[in-house]
Coordinates of C-alpha atoms and ligand atoms in Angstrom, one line a residue:
X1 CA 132.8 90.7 57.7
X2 CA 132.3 92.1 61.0
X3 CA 129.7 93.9 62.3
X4 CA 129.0 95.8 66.0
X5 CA 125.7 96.7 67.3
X6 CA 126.4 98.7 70.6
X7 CA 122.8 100.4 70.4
X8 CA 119.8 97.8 70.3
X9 CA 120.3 96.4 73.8
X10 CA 122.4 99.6 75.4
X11 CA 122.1 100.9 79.1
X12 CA 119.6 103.8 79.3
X13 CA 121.5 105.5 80.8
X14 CA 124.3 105.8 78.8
X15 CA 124.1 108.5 76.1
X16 CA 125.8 108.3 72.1
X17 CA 127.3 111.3 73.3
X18 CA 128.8 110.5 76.6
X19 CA 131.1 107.4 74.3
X20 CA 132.0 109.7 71.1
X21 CA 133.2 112.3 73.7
X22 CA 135.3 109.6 75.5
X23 CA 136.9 109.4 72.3
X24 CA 139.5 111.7 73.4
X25 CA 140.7 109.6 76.0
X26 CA 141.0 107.0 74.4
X27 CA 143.1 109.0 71.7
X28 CA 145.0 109.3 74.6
X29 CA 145.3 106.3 75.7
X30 CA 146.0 105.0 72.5
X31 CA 149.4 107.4 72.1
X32 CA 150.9 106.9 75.6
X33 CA 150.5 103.1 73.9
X34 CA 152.4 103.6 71.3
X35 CA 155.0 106.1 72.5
X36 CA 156.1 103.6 75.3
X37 CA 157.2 100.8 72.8
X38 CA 156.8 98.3 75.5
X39 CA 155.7 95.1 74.1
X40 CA 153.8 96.6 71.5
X41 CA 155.4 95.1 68.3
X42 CA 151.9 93.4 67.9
X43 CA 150.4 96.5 66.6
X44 CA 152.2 96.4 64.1
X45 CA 151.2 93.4 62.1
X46 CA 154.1 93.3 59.7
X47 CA 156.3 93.3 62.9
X48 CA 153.9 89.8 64.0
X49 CA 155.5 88.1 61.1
X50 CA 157.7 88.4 57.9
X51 CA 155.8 86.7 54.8
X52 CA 159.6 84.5 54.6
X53 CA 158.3 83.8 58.0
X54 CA 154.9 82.5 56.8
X55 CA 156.3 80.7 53.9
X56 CA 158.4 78.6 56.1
X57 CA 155.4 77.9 58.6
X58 CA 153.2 76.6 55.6
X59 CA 156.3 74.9 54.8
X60 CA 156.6 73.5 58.0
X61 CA 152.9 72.7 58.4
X62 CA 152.7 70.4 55.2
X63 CA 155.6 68.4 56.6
X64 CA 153.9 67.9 59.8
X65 CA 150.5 67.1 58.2
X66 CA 152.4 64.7 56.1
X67 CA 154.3 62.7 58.5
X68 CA 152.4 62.5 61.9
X69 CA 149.3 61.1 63.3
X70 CA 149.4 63.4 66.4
X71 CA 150.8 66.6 66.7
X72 CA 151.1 67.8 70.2
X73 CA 151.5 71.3 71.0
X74 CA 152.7 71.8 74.2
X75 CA 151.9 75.6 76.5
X76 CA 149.6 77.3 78.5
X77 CA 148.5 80.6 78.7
X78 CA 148.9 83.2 76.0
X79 CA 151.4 80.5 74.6
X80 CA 148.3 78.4 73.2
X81 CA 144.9 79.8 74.1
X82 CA 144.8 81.3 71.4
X83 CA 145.8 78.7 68.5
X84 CA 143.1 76.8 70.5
X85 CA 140.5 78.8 70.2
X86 CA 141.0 79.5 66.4
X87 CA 141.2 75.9 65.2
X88 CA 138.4 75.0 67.7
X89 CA 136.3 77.7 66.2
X90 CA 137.4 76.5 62.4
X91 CA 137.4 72.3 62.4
X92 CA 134.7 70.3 62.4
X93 CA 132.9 68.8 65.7
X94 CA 133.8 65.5 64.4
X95 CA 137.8 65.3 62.8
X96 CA 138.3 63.1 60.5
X97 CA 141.5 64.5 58.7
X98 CA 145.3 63.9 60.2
X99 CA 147.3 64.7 62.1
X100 CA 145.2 65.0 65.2
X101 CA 146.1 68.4 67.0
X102 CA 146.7 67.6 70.8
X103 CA 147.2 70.3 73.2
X104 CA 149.5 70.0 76.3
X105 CA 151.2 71.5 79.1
X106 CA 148.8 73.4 80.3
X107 CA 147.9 71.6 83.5
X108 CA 149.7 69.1 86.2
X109 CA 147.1 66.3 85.2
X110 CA 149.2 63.2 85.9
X111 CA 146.3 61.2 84.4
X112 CA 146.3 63.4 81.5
X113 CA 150.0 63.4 80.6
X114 CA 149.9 59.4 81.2
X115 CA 147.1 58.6 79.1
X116 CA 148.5 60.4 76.3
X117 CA 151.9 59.1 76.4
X118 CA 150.0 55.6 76.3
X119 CA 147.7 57.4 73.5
X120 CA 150.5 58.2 71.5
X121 CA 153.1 55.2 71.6
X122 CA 151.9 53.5 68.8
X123 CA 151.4 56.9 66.6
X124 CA 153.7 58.5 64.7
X125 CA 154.4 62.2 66.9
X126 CA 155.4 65.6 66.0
X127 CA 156.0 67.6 68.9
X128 CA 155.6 72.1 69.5
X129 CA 156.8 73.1 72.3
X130 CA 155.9 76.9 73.1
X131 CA 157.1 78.9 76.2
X132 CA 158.5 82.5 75.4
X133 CA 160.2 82.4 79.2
X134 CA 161.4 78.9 78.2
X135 CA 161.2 78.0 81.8
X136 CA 157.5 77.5 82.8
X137 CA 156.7 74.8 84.7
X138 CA 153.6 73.1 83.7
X139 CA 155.1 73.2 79.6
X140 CA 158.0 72.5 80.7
X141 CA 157.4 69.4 83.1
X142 CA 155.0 67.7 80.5
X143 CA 157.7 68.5 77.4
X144 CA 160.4 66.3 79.4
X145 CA 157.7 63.5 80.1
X146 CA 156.9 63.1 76.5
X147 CA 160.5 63.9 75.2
X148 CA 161.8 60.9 77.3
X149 CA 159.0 58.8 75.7
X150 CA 160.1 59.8 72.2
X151 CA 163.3 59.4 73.0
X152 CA 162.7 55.7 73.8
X153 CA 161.1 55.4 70.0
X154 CA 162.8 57.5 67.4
X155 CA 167.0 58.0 67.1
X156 CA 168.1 61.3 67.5
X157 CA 168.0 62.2 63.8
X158 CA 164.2 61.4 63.8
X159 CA 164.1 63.4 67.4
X160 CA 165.4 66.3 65.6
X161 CA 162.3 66.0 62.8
X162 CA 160.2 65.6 65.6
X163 CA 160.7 68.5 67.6
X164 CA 160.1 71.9 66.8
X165 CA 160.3 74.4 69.6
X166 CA 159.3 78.4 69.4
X167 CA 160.9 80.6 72.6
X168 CA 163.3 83.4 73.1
X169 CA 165.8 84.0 70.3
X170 CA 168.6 84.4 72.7
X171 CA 168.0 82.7 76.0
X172 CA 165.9 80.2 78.3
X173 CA 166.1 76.9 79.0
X174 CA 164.1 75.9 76.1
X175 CA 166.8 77.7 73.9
X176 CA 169.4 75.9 75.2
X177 CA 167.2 72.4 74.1
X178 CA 166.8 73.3 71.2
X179 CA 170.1 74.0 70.3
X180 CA 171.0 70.3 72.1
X181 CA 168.7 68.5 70.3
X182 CA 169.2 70.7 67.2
X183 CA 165.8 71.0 66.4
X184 CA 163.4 73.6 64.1
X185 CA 163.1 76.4 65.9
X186 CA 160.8 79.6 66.3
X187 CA 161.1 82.7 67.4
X188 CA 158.8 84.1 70.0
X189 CA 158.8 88.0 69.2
X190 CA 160.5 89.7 71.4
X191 CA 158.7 92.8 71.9
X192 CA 155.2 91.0 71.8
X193 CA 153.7 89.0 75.2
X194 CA 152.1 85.7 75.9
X195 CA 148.8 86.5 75.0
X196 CA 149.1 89.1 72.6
X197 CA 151.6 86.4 70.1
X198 CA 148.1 84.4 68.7
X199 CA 149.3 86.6 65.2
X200 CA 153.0 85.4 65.5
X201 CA 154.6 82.2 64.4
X202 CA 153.3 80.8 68.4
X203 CA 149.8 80.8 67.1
X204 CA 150.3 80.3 63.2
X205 CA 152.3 77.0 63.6
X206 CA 149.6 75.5 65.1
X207 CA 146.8 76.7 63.2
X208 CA 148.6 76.2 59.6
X209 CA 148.7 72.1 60.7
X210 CA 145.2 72.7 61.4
X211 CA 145.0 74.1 57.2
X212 CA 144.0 77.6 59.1
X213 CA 145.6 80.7 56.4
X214 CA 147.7 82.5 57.6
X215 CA 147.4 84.8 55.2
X216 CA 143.7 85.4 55.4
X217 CA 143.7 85.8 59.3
X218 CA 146.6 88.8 58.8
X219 CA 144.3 90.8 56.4
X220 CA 141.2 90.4 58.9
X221 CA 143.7 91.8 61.7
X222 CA 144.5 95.0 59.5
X223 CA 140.8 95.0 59.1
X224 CA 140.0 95.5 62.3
X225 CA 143.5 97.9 63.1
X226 CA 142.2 100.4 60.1
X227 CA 138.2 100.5 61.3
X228 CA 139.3 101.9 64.9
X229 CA 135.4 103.2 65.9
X230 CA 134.5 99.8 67.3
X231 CA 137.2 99.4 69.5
X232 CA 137.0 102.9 70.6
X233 CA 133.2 102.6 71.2
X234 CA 133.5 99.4 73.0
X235 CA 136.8 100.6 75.1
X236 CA 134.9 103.2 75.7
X237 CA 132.0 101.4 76.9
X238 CA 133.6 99.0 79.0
X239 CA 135.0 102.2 80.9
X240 CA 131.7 104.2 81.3
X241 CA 130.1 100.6 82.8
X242 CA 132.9 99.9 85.0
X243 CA 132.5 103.2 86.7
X244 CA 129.1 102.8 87.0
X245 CA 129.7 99.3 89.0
X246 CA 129.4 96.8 86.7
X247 CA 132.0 94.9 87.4
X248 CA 131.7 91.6 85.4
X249 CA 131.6 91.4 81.6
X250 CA 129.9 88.2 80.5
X251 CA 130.9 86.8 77.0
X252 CA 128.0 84.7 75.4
X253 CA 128.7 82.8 72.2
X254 CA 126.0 80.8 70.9
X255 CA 128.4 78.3 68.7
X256 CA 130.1 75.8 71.4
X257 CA 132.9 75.9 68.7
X258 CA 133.5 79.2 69.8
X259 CA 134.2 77.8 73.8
X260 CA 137.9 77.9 73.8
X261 CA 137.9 81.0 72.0
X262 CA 136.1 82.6 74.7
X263 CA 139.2 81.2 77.3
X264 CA 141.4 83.6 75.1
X265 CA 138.8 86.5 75.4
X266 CA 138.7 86.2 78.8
X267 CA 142.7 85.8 79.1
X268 CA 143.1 88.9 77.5
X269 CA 141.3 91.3 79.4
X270 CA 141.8 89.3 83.1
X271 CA 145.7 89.7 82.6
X272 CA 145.9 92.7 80.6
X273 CA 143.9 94.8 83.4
X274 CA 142.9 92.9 86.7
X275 CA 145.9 94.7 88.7
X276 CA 146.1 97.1 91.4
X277 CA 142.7 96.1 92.5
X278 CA 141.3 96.9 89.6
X279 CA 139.6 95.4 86.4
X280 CA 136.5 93.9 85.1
X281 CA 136.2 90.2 85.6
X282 CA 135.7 88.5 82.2
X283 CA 133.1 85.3 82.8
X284 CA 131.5 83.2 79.3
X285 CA 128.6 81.3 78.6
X286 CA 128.0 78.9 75.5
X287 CA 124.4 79.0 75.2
X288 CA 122.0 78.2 74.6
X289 CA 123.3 75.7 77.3
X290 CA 124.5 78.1 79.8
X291 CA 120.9 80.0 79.5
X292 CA 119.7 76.8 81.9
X293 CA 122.7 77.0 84.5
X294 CA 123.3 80.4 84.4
X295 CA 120.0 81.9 83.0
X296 CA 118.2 83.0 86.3
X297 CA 120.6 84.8 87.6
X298 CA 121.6 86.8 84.8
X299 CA 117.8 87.9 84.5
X300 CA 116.8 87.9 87.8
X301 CA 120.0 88.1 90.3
X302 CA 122.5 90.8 91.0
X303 CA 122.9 93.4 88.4
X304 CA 126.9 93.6 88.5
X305 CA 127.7 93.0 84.6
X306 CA 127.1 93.9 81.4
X307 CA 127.0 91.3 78.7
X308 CA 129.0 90.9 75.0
X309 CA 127.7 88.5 72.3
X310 CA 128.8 87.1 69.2
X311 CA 126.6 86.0 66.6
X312 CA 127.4 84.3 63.5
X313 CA 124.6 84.9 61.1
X314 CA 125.4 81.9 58.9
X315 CA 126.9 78.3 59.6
X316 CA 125.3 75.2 57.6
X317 CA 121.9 75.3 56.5
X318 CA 119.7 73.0 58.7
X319 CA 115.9 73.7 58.3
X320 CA 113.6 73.3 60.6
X321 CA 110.3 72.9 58.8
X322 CA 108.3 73.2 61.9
X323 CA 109.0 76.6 62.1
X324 CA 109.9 77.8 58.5
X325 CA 113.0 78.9 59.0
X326 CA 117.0 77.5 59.6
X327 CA 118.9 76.4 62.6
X328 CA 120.9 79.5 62.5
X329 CA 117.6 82.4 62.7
X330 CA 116.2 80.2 65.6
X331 CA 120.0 80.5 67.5
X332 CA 120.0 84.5 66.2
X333 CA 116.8 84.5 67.8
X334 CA 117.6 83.1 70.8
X335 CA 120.3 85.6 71.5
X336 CA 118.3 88.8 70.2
X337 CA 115.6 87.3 72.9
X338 CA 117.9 86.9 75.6
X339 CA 119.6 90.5 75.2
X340 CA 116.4 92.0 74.8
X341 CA 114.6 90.3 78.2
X342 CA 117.9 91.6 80.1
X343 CA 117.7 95.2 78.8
X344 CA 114.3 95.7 79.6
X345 CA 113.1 93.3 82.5
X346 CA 116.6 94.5 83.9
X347 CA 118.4 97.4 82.7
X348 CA 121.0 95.0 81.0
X349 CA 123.4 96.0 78.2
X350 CA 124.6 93.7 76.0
X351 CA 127.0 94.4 72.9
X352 CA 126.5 92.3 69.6
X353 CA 129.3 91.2 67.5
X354 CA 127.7 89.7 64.7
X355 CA 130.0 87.5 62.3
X356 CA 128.8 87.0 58.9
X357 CA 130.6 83.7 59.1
X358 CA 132.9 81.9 61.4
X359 CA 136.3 82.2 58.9
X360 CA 140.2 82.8 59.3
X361 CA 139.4 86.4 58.2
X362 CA 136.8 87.2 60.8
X363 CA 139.1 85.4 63.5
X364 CA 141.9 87.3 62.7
X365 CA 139.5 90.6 63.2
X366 CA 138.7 89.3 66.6
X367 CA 141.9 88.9 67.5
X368 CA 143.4 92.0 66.7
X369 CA 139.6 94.0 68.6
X370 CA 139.8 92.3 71.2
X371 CA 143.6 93.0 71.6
X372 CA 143.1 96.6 71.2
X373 CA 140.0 97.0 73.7
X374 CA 141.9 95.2 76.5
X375 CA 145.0 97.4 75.8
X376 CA 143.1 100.8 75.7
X377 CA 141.1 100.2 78.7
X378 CA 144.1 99.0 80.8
X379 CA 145.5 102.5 79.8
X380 CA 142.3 104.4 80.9
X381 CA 142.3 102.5 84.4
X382 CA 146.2 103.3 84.7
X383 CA 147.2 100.1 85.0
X384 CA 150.4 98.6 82.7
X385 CA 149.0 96.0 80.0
X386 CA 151.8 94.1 79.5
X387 CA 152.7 92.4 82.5
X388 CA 150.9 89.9 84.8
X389 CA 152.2 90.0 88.2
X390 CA 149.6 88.4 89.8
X391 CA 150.3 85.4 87.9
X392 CA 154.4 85.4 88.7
X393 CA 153.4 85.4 92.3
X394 CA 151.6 81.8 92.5
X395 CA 154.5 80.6 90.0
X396 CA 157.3 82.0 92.1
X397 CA 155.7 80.5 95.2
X398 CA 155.2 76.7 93.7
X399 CA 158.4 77.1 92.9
X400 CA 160.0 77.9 95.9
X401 CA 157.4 75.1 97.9
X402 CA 159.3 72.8 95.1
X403 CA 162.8 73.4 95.9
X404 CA 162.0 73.2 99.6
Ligands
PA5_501 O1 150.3 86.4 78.5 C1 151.3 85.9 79.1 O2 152.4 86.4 79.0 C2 151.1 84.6 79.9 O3 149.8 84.1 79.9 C3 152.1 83.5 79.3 O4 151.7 83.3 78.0 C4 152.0 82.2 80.1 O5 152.3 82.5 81.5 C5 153.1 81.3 79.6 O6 154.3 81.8 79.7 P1 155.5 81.2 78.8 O7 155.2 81.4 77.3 O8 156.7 82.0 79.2 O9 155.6 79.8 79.1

């Protein structure tokens, strides 16, 4: 279950009334969405998958789990931040179970990609490789480093087990691999982007190897599409904030499991609205760490953002007899503390998104919250959601430096 709490630690002065009247923007908002029918298949979560779809993943997933030490997946961006962030938020600290889950391809680390080539040469490999434009550089690059070192290990009837790829249906480079090698393959929806395809066999791949339910995370996701008032109040929120200057939204999670999650947070508001010199930077903490780096300045320094925090009410009982009371109330505490010493030594709002538990169920509801705020609010600041141009400029430009 998933609960909001946009009152307790609010601005002062921001009134009820001012968000539940901005609901009619954001009706607005919401229908130019959905009468453009561009890129917006992820709204509708039957369109995300077909249950044959699932079927085959869990399929899939058991043969991986059953014939590899090390399962690579190989991305970046919205083509693995978010199956990151899932199974980071839903495996232990310390894994003991196979395969191990290895994410790739999403930097130009020459020690990296070496070390795990030398990592994996004694292990058996499966290998994902996820890029919808099936040409992006950094996935690409790394997939042809590790392919040749598979290719020096396994015949090319074990290649084709080894392989499975998820891009375009009809075109790319990848595609064109794929067929070569004549791998499994995936389709990358169509009408869904990068970071909006966590929901969609790109995420679910992953995350089933990881024993994540597919299932389970689909029904949070209509959860959260049915129970609208939270994302309206928080779109609406965000908007209200940003015009009154506060130009940074800091996400604090107070479970360190919850760090790469907070990548995919921040993905999907920086690319779905910082355009046309506009947007609110997305920023995260993992505290109680973060309270002794950045701590001072959020109390004390320039009053610029507003804050979000998720709280997950129960974990594992660990009790602290000094105090009476478990691990968990003391980290509740902490955070109730912090967002209270911000409102009122500073005038700080922070929102509360409280967790009952950290489950497939309750990711799956972030997921599809989080994908509706940044939406809405890029359609409030008039900005288009779907693209990222200011991420096709760096990659047009390395490219062009490369074929210099
Ligand atoms: O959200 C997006 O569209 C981007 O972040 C992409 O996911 C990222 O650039 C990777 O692109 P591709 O999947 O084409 O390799």
């Amino acid at each position: 279950m998933v609960k909001f709490d946009f009152e307790n630690y609010k601005a002062q002065d921001v009134r009820m009334e001012e968000i539940i009247a901005y609901s009619n923007n954001i009706d607005r908002a919401k229908e130019a969405f959905l009468k453009e029918n561009k890129m917006n298949d992820w709204y509708d979560i039957d369109k995300c998958i077909a249950p044959e779809e699932v079927k085959d993943i869990n399929m899939t997933a058991d043969y991986i789990r059953s014939n590899c030490d090390v399962f690579v997946v190989l991305g970046i961006g919205g083509s693995y931040m978010g199956a990151k962030g899932v199974i980071d938020a839903l495996t232990p600290y310390f894994k003991t179970e196979n395969p191990e889950i290895i994410f790739a391809g999403n930097s130009l680390s020459s020690e990296f990609i070496q070390q795990l080539i030398d990592y994996i040469s004694t292990k058996e490999v499966i290998i994902n490789v996820i890029s919808k434009s099936g040409s992006t550089l950094e996935t690409i690059l790394m997939f042809n480093l590790i392919y040749r070192a598979l290719k020096n290990r396994y015949d090319d009837a074990e290649i084709q087990r080894r392989v499975i790829i998820t891009t375009d249906r009809d075109e790319g480079t990848l595609l064109e691999i794929a067929k070569r090698i004549g791998c499994k393959r995936y389709v990358f929806p169509e009408n869904i982007g990068g970071r909006f395809s966590t929901l969609t066999a790109v995420g679910f791949l992953p995350m089933a190897v990881a024993g994540i339910s597919i299932n389970s995370m689909l029904e949070g996701a209509r959860a959260a599409k049915e129970n609208s008032r939270p994302y309206y109040t928080y779109t609406a929120l965000r908007d209200i904030l940003y015009k009154k200057g506060k130009n940074v939204e800091i996400f604090n999670v107070y479970e360190p499991k919850l760090e790469s999650f907070t990548n995919w947070i921040k993905q999907i508001f920086a690319e779905t609205q910082g355009k046309n010199n506009k947007g609110i930077l997305p920023i995260s903490t993992v505290n109680t760490r973060d309270l002794h780096t950045l701590g001072q300045f959020l109390q004390e320094g320039t009053k610029m953002f507003f804050e979000t925090s998720i709280e997950i009410e129960k974990t594992v009982d660990v009790k602290i007899d000094r105090y009476d009371k478990y691990l968990d109330s003391i980290n509740s505490i902490a955070l109730h503390s912090v967002a209270q010493a911000h409102n009122e030594k500073n005038n700080g709002v922070t929102n509360i998104i409280q967790l009952d538990a950290l489950n497939d169920y309750n990711m799956g509801y972030l997921i599809f919250f989080f994908q509706m705020a940044a939406t809405l609010g890029a359609y409030l600041l008039g900005v288009d959601y779907s693209n990222q141009p200011g991420v096709d400029d760096y990659k047009d430009l390395i490219r062009e430096r490369l074929e210099k």
